[in-house]
PDB file of C-alpha atoms in Angstrom:
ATOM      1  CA  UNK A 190      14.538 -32.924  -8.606  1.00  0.00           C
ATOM      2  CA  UNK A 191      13.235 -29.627  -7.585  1.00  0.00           C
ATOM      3  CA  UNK A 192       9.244 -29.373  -8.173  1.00  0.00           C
ATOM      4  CA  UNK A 193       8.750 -26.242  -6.275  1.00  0.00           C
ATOM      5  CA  UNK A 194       6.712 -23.743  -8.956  1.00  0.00           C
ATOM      6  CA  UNK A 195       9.025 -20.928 -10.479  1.00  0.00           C
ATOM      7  CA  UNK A 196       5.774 -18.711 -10.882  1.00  0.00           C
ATOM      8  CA  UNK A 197       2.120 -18.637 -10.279  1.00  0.00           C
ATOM      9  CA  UNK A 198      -0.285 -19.779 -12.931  1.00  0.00           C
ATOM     10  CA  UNK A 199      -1.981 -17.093 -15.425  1.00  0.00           C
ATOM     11  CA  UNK A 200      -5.439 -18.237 -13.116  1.00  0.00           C
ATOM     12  CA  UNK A 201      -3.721 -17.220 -10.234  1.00  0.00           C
ATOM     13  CA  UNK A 202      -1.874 -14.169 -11.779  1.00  0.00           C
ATOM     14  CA  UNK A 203      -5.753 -13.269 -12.620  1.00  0.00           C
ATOM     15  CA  UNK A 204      -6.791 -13.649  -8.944  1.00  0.00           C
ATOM     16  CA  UNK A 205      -4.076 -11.322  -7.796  1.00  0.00           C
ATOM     17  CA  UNK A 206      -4.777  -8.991 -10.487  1.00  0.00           C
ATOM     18  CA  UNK A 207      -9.074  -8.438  -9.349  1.00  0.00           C
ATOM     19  CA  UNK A 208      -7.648  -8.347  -5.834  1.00  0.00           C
ATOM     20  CA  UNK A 209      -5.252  -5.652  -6.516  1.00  0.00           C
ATOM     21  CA  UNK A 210      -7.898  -3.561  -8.552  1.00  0.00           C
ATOM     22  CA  UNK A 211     -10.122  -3.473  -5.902  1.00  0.00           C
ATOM     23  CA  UNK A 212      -7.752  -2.520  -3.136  1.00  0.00           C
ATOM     24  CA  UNK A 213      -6.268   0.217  -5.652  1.00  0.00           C
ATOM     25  CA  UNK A 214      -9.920   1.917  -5.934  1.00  0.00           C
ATOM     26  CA  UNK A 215     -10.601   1.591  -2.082  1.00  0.00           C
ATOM     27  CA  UNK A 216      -6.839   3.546  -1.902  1.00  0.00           C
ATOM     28  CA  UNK A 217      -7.378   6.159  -4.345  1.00  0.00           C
ATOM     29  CA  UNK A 218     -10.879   6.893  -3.076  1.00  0.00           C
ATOM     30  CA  UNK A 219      -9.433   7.311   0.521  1.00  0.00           C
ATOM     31  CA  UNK A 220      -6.784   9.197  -0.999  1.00  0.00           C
ATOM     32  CA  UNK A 221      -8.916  11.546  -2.465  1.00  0.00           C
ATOM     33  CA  UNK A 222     -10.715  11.771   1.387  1.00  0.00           C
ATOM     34  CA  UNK A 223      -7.918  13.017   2.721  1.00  0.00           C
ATOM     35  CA  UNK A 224      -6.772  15.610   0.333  1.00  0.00           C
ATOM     36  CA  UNK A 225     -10.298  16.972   0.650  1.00  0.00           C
ATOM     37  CA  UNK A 226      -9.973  17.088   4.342  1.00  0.00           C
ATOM     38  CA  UNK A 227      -6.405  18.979   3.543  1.00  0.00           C
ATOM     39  CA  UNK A 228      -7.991  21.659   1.029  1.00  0.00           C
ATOM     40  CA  UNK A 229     -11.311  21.887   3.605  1.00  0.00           C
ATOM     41  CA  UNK A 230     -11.157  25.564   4.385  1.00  0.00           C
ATOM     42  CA  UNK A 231     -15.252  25.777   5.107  1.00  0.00           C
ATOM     43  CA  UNK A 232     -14.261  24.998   8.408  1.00  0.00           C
ATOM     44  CA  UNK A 233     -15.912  25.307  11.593  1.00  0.00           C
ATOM     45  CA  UNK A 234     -14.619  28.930  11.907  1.00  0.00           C
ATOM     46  CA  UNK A 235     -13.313  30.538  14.796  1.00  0.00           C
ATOM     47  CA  UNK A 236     -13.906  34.064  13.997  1.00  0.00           C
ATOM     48  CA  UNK A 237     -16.371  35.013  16.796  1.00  0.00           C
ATOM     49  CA  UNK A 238     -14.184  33.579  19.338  1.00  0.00           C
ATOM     50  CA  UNK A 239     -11.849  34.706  21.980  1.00  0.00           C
ATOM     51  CA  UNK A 240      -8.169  34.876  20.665  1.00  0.00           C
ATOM     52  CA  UNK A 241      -6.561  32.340  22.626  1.00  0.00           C
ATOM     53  CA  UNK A 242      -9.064  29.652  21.588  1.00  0.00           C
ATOM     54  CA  UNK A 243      -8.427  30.534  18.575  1.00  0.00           C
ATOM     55  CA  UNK A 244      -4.800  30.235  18.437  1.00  0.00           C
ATOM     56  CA  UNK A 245      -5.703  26.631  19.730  1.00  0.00           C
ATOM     57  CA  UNK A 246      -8.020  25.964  17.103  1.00  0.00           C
ATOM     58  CA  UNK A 247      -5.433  26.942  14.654  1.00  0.00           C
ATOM     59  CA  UNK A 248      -2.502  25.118  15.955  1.00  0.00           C
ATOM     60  CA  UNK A 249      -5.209  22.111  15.991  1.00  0.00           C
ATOM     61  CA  UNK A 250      -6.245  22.588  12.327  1.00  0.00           C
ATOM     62  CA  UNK A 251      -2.299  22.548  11.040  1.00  0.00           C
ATOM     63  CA  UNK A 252      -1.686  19.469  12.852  1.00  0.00           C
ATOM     64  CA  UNK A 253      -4.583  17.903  11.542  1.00  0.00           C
ATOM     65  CA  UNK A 254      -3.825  19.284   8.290  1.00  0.00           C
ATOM     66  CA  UNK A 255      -0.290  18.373   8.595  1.00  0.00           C
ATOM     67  CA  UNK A 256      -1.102  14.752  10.005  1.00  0.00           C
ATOM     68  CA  UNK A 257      -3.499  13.680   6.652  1.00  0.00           C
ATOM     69  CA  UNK A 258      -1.034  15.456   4.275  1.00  0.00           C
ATOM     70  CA  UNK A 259       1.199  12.484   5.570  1.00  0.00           C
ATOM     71  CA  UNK A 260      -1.352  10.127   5.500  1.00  0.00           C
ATOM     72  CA  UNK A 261      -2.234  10.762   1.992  1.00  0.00           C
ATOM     73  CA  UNK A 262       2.116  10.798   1.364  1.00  0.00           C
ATOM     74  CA  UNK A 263       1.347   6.849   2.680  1.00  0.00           C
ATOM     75  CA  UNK A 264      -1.488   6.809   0.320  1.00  0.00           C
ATOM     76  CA  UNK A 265      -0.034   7.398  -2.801  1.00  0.00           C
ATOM     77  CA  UNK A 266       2.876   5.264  -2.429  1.00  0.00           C
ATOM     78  CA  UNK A 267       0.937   2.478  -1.213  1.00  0.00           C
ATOM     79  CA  UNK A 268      -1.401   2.812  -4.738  1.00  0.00           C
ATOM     80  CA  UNK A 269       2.131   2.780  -6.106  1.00  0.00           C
ATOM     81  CA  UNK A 270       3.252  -0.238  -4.905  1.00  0.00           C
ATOM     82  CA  UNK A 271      -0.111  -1.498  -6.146  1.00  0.00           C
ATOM     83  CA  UNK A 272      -0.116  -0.624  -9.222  1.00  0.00           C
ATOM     84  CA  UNK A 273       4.091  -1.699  -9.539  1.00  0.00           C
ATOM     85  CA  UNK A 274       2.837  -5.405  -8.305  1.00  0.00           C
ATOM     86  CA  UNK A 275      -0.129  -4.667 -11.888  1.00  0.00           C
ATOM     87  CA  UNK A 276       3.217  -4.243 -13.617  1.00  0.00           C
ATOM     88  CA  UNK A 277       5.063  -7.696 -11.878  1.00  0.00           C
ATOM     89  CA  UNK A 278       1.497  -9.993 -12.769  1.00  0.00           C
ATOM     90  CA  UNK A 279       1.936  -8.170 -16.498  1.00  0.00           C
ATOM     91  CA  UNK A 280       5.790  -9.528 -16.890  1.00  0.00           C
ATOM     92  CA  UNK A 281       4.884 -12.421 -14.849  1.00  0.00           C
ATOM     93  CA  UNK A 282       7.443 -12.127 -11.752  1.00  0.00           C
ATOM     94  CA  UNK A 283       4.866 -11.273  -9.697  1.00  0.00           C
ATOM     95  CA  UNK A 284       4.692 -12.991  -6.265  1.00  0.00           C
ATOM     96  CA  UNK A 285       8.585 -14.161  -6.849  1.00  0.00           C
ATOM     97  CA  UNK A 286      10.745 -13.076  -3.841  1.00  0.00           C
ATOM     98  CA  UNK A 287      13.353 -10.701  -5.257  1.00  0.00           C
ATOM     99  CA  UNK A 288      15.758 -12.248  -2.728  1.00  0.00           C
ATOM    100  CA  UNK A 289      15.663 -15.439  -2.693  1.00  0.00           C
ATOM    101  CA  UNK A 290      13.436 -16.195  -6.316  1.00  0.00           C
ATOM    102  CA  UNK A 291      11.086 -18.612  -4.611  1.00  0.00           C
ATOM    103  CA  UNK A 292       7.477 -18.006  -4.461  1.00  0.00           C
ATOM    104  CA  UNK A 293       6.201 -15.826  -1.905  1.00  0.00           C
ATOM    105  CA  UNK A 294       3.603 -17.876   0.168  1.00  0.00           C
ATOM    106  CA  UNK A 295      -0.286 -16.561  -1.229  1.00  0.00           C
ATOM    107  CA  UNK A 296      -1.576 -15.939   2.497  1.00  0.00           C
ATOM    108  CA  UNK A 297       1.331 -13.164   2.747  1.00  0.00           C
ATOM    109  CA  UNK A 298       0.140 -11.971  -1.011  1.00  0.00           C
ATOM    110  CA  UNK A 299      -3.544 -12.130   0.507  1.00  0.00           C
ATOM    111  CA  UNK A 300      -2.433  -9.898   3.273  1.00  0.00           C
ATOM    112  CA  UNK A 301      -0.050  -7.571   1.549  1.00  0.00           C
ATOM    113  CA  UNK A 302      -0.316  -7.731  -2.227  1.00  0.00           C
ATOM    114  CA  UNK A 303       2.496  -5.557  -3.448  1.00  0.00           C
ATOM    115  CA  UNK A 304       5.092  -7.712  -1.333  1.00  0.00           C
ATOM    116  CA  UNK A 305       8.329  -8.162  -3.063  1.00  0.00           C
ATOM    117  CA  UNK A 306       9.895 -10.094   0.025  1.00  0.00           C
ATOM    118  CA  UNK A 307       9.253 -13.513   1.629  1.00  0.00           C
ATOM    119  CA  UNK A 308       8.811 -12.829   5.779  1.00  0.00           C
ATOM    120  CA  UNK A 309      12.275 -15.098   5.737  1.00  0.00           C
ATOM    121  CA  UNK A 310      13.831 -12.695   3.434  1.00  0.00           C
ATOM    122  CA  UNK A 311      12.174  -9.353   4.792  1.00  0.00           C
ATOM    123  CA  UNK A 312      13.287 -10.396   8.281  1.00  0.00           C
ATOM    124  CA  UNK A 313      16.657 -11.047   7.517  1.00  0.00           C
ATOM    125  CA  UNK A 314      16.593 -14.424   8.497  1.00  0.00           C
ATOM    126  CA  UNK A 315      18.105 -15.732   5.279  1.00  0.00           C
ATOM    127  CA  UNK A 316      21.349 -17.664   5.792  1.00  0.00           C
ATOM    128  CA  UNK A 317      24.257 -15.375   4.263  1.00  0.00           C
ATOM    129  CA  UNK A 318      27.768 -16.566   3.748  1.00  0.00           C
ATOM    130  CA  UNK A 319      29.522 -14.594   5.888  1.00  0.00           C
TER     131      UNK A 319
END
């Protein structure tokens, strides 16, 4: 007879839920960080310097600029997946591994809250009939 729980308990649903909360403010506040540091035009200007340096400080700037526009890219789809997992504890699938329907293990939730996969199923490892 198979005891192994089909889904975590409303308590533990509730845990999950606070923990994801937090992590989802923390996100969209650093979110919010780096689109400011995108839009920052005040600068530390360059217009009383020799040309050259500033064509460095230019192609500097874009990188920069392009660099946190991909971080905040990251951003947003990681508060995404956060507030997806909001969804899963709502319907009560969350922490169920959409491979194999066991329980994810709640150190890997801990650690990555929005995980869909058990580390067996996420690394493949799952015996497939071949």
């Amino acid at each position: 007879m198979n005891t192994e729980p089909t889904r975590y308990s409303d308590e533990e649903l509730e845990f999950f839920k606070q923990l994801i909360l937090k992590k989802i403010e923390k996100a969209e506040h650093d979110l919010q960080v780096l689109k400011e540091a995108i839009s920052n035009d005040s600068g530390n200007g360059t217009d009383d310097t020799s040309p050259t340096f500033k064509a460095f400080e230019e192609g500097s700037e874009t990188m920069s600029k392009e660099a946190n526009a991909h971080l905040a890219a990251r951003q947003e789809k990681f508060i995404r997946d956060l507030k997806n997992a909001l969804l899963r504890i709502e319907n009560k699938t969350y922490g169920i591994c959409r491979e194999t329907g066991r329980l994810i293990p709640k150190e890997r939730l801990m650690l990555v809250p929005h995980a869909t996969l058990c580390i067996e199923a996420k690394e493949g490892k799952l015996n497939k009939a071949k």
